């Protein structure tokens, strides 16, 4: 994989209905504007640097859980999060990925 490119594997599951949305994104398959937006969201989130308490509040009913793996610039990080454990800086990235996963599910 080109060092500038990135790969994301994202899944949101759970919630009231127990449904699942999943998307795999390779930046090489995106148009340049979309790839740049996603690159900025990853950077602003501090995904690779942030200390995250994974799966905080596991027993909360009807919450969503998120599995996210990002590979970029020779780094790879995988996290399992829940609604109660998502750092505020991650929310724009997570919201974007949820929208893309929902859109891909309909097509």
CSV table of N, CA and C in Angstrom, one decimal:
chain,number,residue,atom,x,y,z
A,1,UNK,N,0.9,-1.2,0.0
A,1,UNK,CA,0.0,0.0,0.0
A,1,UNK,C,0.9,1.2,0.0
A,2,UNK,N,0.6,2.2,-0.9
A,2,UNK,CA,1.3,3.5,-0.9
A,2,UNK,C,1.2,4.2,0.5
A,3,UNK,N,2.3,4.7,0.9
A,3,UNK,CA,2.3,5.3,2.3
A,3,UNK,C,1.3,6.4,2.4
A,4,UNK,N,1.0,7.2,1.4
A,4,UNK,CA,0.0,8.2,1.5
A,4,UNK,C,-1.4,7.7,1.5
A,5,UNK,N,-1.7,6.5,1.0
A,5,UNK,CA,-3.0,5.9,1.0
A,5,UNK,C,-3.3,5.4,2.4
A,6,UNK,N,-4.6,5.2,2.7
A,6,UNK,CA,-5.0,4.6,3.9
A,6,UNK,C,-6.1,3.6,3.7
A,7,UNK,N,-6.3,2.7,4.6
A,7,UNK,CA,-7.3,1.7,4.5
A,7,UNK,C,-8.1,1.7,5.9
A,8,UNK,N,-9.4,1.7,5.8
A,8,UNK,CA,-10.3,1.7,7.0
A,8,UNK,C,-11.2,0.5,6.9
A,9,UNK,N,-11.3,-0.2,8.0
A,9,UNK,CA,-12.4,-1.3,8.2
A,9,UNK,C,-13.2,-0.8,9.4
A,10,UNK,N,-14.5,-0.6,9.1
A,10,UNK,CA,-15.3,0.0,10.2
A,10,UNK,C,-16.6,-0.8,10.3
A,11,UNK,N,-17.1,-1.1,11.5
A,11,UNK,CA,-18.4,-1.7,11.7
A,11,UNK,C,-19.0,-1.1,12.9
A,12,UNK,N,-20.3,-0.8,12.8
A,12,UNK,CA,-21.2,-0.4,13.9
A,12,UNK,C,-22.2,-1.4,14.1
A,13,UNK,N,-22.4,-1.9,15.3
A,13,UNK,CA,-23.4,-2.9,15.6
A,13,UNK,C,-24.1,-2.6,16.9
A,14,UNK,N,-25.2,-3.4,17.1
A,14,UNK,CA,-25.9,-3.2,18.3
A,14,UNK,C,-27.1,-2.2,18.2
A,15,UNK,N,-27.3,-1.4,19.2
A,15,UNK,CA,-28.4,-0.5,19.2
A,15,UNK,C,-29.7,-1.3,19.6
A,16,UNK,N,-30.8,-0.6,19.5
A,16,UNK,CA,-32.1,-1.1,19.8
A,16,UNK,C,-32.5,-2.3,19.0
A,17,UNK,N,-32.2,-2.2,17.7
A,17,UNK,CA,-32.5,-3.3,16.7
A,17,UNK,C,-31.5,-4.3,16.6
A,18,UNK,N,-30.3,-4.1,17.1
A,18,UNK,CA,-29.2,-5.1,16.9
A,18,UNK,C,-28.6,-5.2,15.5
A,19,UNK,N,-28.9,-4.2,14.7
A,19,UNK,CA,-28.4,-4.3,13.3
A,19,UNK,C,-26.9,-4.0,13.2
A,20,UNK,N,-26.4,-4.1,12.0
A,20,UNK,CA,-25.0,-3.9,11.8
A,20,UNK,C,-24.8,-3.1,10.5
A,21,UNK,N,-23.8,-2.2,10.5
A,21,UNK,CA,-23.4,-1.5,9.3
A,21,UNK,C,-21.9,-1.6,9.2
A,22,UNK,N,-21.4,-2.0,8.0
A,22,UNK,CA,-20.0,-2.2,7.9
A,22,UNK,C,-19.5,-1.6,6.6
A,23,UNK,N,-18.3,-1.0,6.6
A,23,UNK,CA,-17.7,-0.5,5.4
A,23,UNK,C,-16.2,-0.7,5.4
A,24,UNK,N,-15.7,-0.9,4.2
A,24,UNK,CA,-14.2,-1.0,4.0
A,24,UNK,C,-13.9,0.1,3.0
A,25,UNK,N,-12.9,0.9,3.4
A,25,UNK,CA,-12.6,2.1,2.6
A,25,UNK,C,-11.1,2.0,2.2
A,26,UNK,N,-10.8,2.1,1.0
A,26,UNK,CA,-9.4,2.3,0.5
A,26,UNK,C,-9.3,3.6,-0.1
A,27,UNK,N,-8.5,4.5,0.4
A,27,UNK,CA,-8.4,5.9,-0.1
A,27,UNK,C,-8.1,5.9,-1.6
A,28,UNK,N,-7.4,4.9,-2.2
A,28,UNK,CA,-7.1,4.9,-3.6
A,28,UNK,C,-8.3,4.8,-4.5
A,29,UNK,N,-9.4,4.4,-3.9
A,29,UNK,CA,-10.7,4.2,-4.6
A,29,UNK,C,-11.6,5.4,-4.5
A,30,UNK,N,-11.2,6.4,-3.7
A,30,UNK,CA,-12.0,7.6,-3.5
A,30,UNK,C,-11.6,8.7,-4.4
A,31,UNK,N,-12.5,9.7,-4.7
A,31,UNK,CA,-12.0,10.9,-5.4
A,31,UNK,C,-11.2,11.7,-4.4
A,32,UNK,N,-10.4,12.6,-5.0
A,32,UNK,CA,-9.4,13.3,-4.2
A,32,UNK,C,-10.0,14.1,-3.1
A,33,UNK,N,-11.1,14.8,-3.3
A,33,UNK,CA,-11.8,15.6,-2.2
A,33,UNK,C,-12.2,14.7,-1.1
A,34,UNK,N,-12.8,13.6,-1.4
A,34,UNK,CA,-13.3,12.7,-0.3
A,34,UNK,C,-12.1,12.1,0.4
A,35,UNK,N,-11.1,11.7,-0.3
A,35,UNK,CA,-9.9,11.1,0.4
A,35,UNK,C,-9.2,12.2,1.3
A,36,UNK,N,-9.2,13.4,0.9
A,36,UNK,CA,-8.6,14.5,1.7
A,36,UNK,C,-9.4,14.8,2.9
A,37,UNK,N,-10.7,14.8,2.8
A,37,UNK,CA,-11.6,15.0,3.9
A,37,UNK,C,-11.4,13.9,5.0
A,38,UNK,N,-11.4,12.7,4.5
A,38,UNK,CA,-11.2,11.5,5.4
A,38,UNK,C,-9.8,11.6,6.1
A,39,UNK,N,-8.8,11.9,5.3
A,39,UNK,CA,-7.5,12.1,5.9
A,39,UNK,C,-7.4,13.1,7.0
A,40,UNK,N,-8.1,14.2,6.8
A,40,UNK,CA,-8.2,15.3,7.8
A,40,UNK,C,-9.0,14.8,9.0
A,41,UNK,N,-10.1,14.1,8.8
A,41,UNK,CA,-10.8,13.6,10.0
A,41,UNK,C,-10.0,12.6,10.8
A,42,UNK,N,-9.2,11.8,10.2
A,42,UNK,CA,-8.3,10.9,10.9
A,42,UNK,C,-7.3,11.7,11.7
A,43,UNK,N,-6.7,12.7,11.0
A,43,UNK,CA,-5.6,13.5,11.6
A,43,UNK,C,-6.2,14.3,12.8
A,44,UNK,N,-7.3,14.9,12.7
A,44,UNK,CA,-7.9,15.7,13.7
A,44,UNK,C,-8.4,14.8,14.9
A,45,UNK,N,-8.7,13.6,14.6
A,45,UNK,CA,-9.2,12.7,15.7
A,45,UNK,C,-8.0,12.3,16.6
A,46,UNK,N,-6.8,12.3,16.1
A,46,UNK,CA,-5.7,11.8,16.9
A,46,UNK,C,-5.8,10.3,17.0
A,47,UNK,N,-6.4,9.6,16.1
A,47,UNK,CA,-6.7,8.2,16.2
A,47,UNK,C,-5.4,7.4,16.6
A,48,UNK,N,-4.3,7.7,16.0
A,48,UNK,CA,-3.1,6.8,16.3
A,48,UNK,C,-2.4,7.2,17.6
A,49,UNK,N,-2.7,8.4,18.1
A,49,UNK,CA,-2.0,8.9,19.3
A,49,UNK,C,-2.9,8.8,20.6
A,50,UNK,N,-4.2,8.9,20.4
A,50,UNK,CA,-5.1,9.1,21.5
A,50,UNK,C,-5.1,7.9,22.5
A,51,UNK,N,-5.1,8.1,23.8
A,51,UNK,CA,-5.3,7.1,24.8
A,51,UNK,C,-6.8,6.9,24.9
A,52,UNK,N,-7.2,5.7,24.7
A,52,UNK,CA,-8.7,5.4,24.7
A,52,UNK,C,-9.0,4.2,25.6
A,53,UNK,N,-9.9,4.4,26.5
A,53,UNK,CA,-10.4,3.3,27.4
A,53,UNK,C,-11.5,2.6,26.5
A,54,UNK,N,-11.1,1.4,26.0
A,54,UNK,CA,-12.0,0.7,25.2
A,54,UNK,C,-13.1,0.1,26.0
A,55,UNK,N,-14.3,0.0,25.4
A,55,UNK,CA,-15.5,-0.7,25.9
A,55,UNK,C,-15.9,-0.2,27.3
A,56,UNK,N,-15.8,1.0,27.6
A,56,UNK,CA,-16.3,1.6,28.8
A,56,UNK,C,-17.8,1.5,28.8
A,57,UNK,N,-18.4,1.1,29.9
A,57,UNK,CA,-19.9,1.0,30.0
A,57,UNK,C,-20.4,-0.1,29.2
A,58,UNK,N,-19.8,-1.3,29.3
A,58,UNK,CA,-20.2,-2.4,28.5
A,58,UNK,C,-21.7,-2.8,28.7
A,59,UNK,N,-22.2,-2.6,29.9
A,59,UNK,CA,-23.5,-3.1,30.3
A,59,UNK,C,-24.7,-2.2,29.9
A,60,UNK,N,-24.4,-1.1,29.2
A,60,UNK,CA,-25.4,-0.2,28.9
A,60,UNK,C,-26.3,-0.8,27.8
A,61,UNK,N,-27.6,-1.0,28.0
A,61,UNK,CA,-28.5,-1.6,27.0
A,61,UNK,C,-28.6,-0.7,25.8
A,62,UNK,N,-28.8,-1.3,24.7
A,62,UNK,CA,-29.1,-0.6,23.4
A,62,UNK,C,-28.1,0.4,22.9
A,63,UNK,N,-26.9,0.3,23.4
A,63,UNK,CA,-25.9,1.2,22.9
A,63,UNK,C,-25.2,0.5,21.6
A,64,UNK,N,-24.6,1.4,20.9
A,64,UNK,CA,-23.9,0.8,19.7
A,64,UNK,C,-22.4,0.5,20.1
A,65,UNK,N,-21.9,-0.5,19.4
A,65,UNK,CA,-20.5,-0.8,19.5
A,65,UNK,C,-19.8,-0.5,18.2
A,66,UNK,N,-18.6,-0.2,18.2
A,66,UNK,CA,-17.8,0.2,17.0
A,66,UNK,C,-16.5,-0.6,16.9
A,67,UNK,N,-16.2,-1.1,15.8
A,67,UNK,CA,-14.9,-1.7,15.6
A,67,UNK,C,-14.3,-1.0,14.4
A,68,UNK,N,-13.1,-0.4,14.7
A,68,UNK,CA,-12.5,0.4,13.6
A,68,UNK,C,-11.0,0.1,13.6
A,69,UNK,N,-10.5,-0.2,12.4
A,69,UNK,CA,-9.1,-0.4,12.1
A,69,UNK,C,-8.7,0.6,11.0
A,70,UNK,N,-7.6,1.3,11.3
A,70,UNK,CA,-7.1,2.2,10.3
A,70,UNK,C,-5.6,1.9,10.0
A,71,UNK,N,-5.2,1.8,8.8
A,71,UNK,CA,-3.8,1.6,8.4
A,71,UNK,C,-3.5,2.9,7.6
A,72,UNK,N,-2.4,3.6,8.0
A,72,UNK,CA,-2.0,4.8,7.3
A,72,UNK,C,-0.5,5.1,7.7
A,73,UNK,N,0.2,5.5,6.7
A,73,UNK,CA,1.6,5.9,6.9
A,73,UNK,C,2.4,4.9,7.7
A,74,UNK,N,2.2,3.6,7.4
A,74,UNK,CA,3.0,2.5,8.0
A,74,UNK,C,2.5,2.2,9.4
A,75,UNK,N,1.4,2.8,9.9
A,75,UNK,CA,0.9,2.5,11.2
A,75,UNK,C,-0.5,1.7,11.0
A,76,UNK,N,-0.8,0.9,12.0
A,76,UNK,CA,-2.1,0.2,12.0
A,76,UNK,C,-2.6,0.2,13.5
A,77,UNK,N,-3.8,0.6,13.6
A,77,UNK,CA,-4.4,0.6,15.0
A,77,UNK,C,-5.9,0.1,14.9
A,78,UNK,N,-6.2,-0.8,15.8
A,78,UNK,CA,-7.6,-1.3,15.8
A,78,UNK,C,-8.2,-1.0,17.2
A,79,UNK,N,-9.4,-0.5,17.2
A,79,UNK,CA,-10.1,-0.2,18.5
A,79,UNK,C,-11.5,-0.8,18.5
A,80,UNK,N,-11.9,-1.2,19.7
A,80,UNK,CA,-13.3,-1.6,19.9
A,80,UNK,C,-13.9,-0.6,20.9
A,81,UNK,N,-14.9,0.2,20.5
A,81,UNK,CA,-15.5,1.2,21.3
A,81,UNK,C,-17.0,1.0,21.4
A,82,UNK,N,-17.5,1.7,22.4
A,82,UNK,CA,-19.0,1.8,22.6
A,82,UNK,C,-19.4,3.2,22.6
A,83,UNK,N,-20.7,3.5,22.6
A,83,UNK,CA,-21.1,4.9,22.6
A,83,UNK,C,-20.5,5.6,23.8
A,84,UNK,N,-20.4,4.9,24.9
A,84,UNK,CA,-19.9,5.5,26.2
A,84,UNK,C,-18.4,5.7,26.2
A,85,UNK,N,-17.6,5.1,25.2
A,85,UNK,CA,-16.2,5.2,25.3
A,85,UNK,C,-15.6,6.0,24.1
A,86,UNK,N,-16.4,6.5,23.3
A,86,UNK,CA,-15.8,7.3,22.1
A,86,UNK,C,-15.3,8.6,22.6
A,87,UNK,N,-14.0,8.9,22.4
A,87,UNK,CA,-13.5,10.2,22.7
A,87,UNK,C,-14.2,11.3,21.8
A,88,UNK,N,-14.4,12.5,22.4
A,88,UNK,CA,-15.0,13.5,21.6
A,88,UNK,C,-14.4,13.8,20.3
A,89,UNK,N,-13.0,13.8,20.3
A,89,UNK,CA,-12.3,14.1,19.0
A,89,UNK,C,-12.6,13.0,18.0
A,90,UNK,N,-13.0,11.8,18.3
A,90,UNK,CA,-13.3,10.7,17.4
A,90,UNK,C,-14.7,10.9,16.8
A,91,UNK,N,-15.6,11.6,17.4
A,91,UNK,CA,-17.0,11.6,17.0
A,91,UNK,C,-17.2,12.1,15.5
A,92,UNK,N,-16.5,13.1,15.0
A,92,UNK,CA,-16.7,13.5,13.6
A,92,UNK,C,-16.3,12.3,12.7
A,93,UNK,N,-15.2,11.7,13.0
A,93,UNK,CA,-14.7,10.5,12.2
A,93,UNK,C,-15.7,9.4,12.2
A,94,UNK,N,-16.2,9.0,13.4
A,94,UNK,CA,-17.2,7.9,13.6
A,94,UNK,C,-18.5,8.3,12.8
A,95,UNK,N,-18.9,9.5,13.0
A,95,UNK,CA,-20.2,9.9,12.3
A,95,UNK,C,-20.1,9.9,10.8
A,96,UNK,N,-18.9,10.3,10.3
A,96,UNK,CA,-18.7,10.2,8.9
A,96,UNK,C,-18.7,8.7,8.4
A,97,UNK,N,-18.0,7.8,9.1
A,97,UNK,CA,-18.0,6.4,8.8
A,97,UNK,C,-19.4,5.8,8.9
A,98,UNK,N,-20.2,6.1,9.9
A,98,UNK,CA,-21.5,5.6,10.0
A,98,UNK,C,-22.4,6.0,8.7
A,99,UNK,N,-22.2,7.3,8.3
A,99,UNK,CA,-23.0,7.8,7.2
A,99,UNK,C,-22.6,7.0,5.9
A,100,UNK,N,-21.3,6.8,5.7
A,100,UNK,CA,-20.8,6.0,4.6
A,100,UNK,C,-21.3,4.6,4.6
A,101,UNK,N,-21.2,4.0,5.8
A,101,UNK,CA,-21.7,2.6,5.9
A,101,UNK,C,-23.2,2.4,5.6
A,102,UNK,N,-24.0,3.4,6.1
A,102,UNK,CA,-25.4,3.3,5.8
A,102,UNK,C,-25.7,3.5,4.3
A,103,UNK,N,-25.0,4.5,3.7
A,103,UNK,CA,-25.1,4.7,2.3
A,103,UNK,C,-24.8,3.5,1.5
A,104,UNK,N,-23.7,2.8,1.8
A,104,UNK,CA,-23.3,1.6,1.1
A,104,UNK,C,-24.2,0.5,1.3
A,105,UNK,N,-24.9,0.4,2.4
A,105,UNK,CA,-25.8,-0.7,2.7
A,105,UNK,C,-27.1,-0.5,1.7
A,106,UNK,N,-27.4,0.7,1.4
A,106,UNK,CA,-28.6,0.9,0.6
A,106,UNK,C,-28.3,0.7,-0.9
A,107,UNK,N,-27.1,0.8,-1.3
A,107,UNK,CA,-26.7,0.7,-2.7
A,107,UNK,C,-26.5,-0.7,-3.1
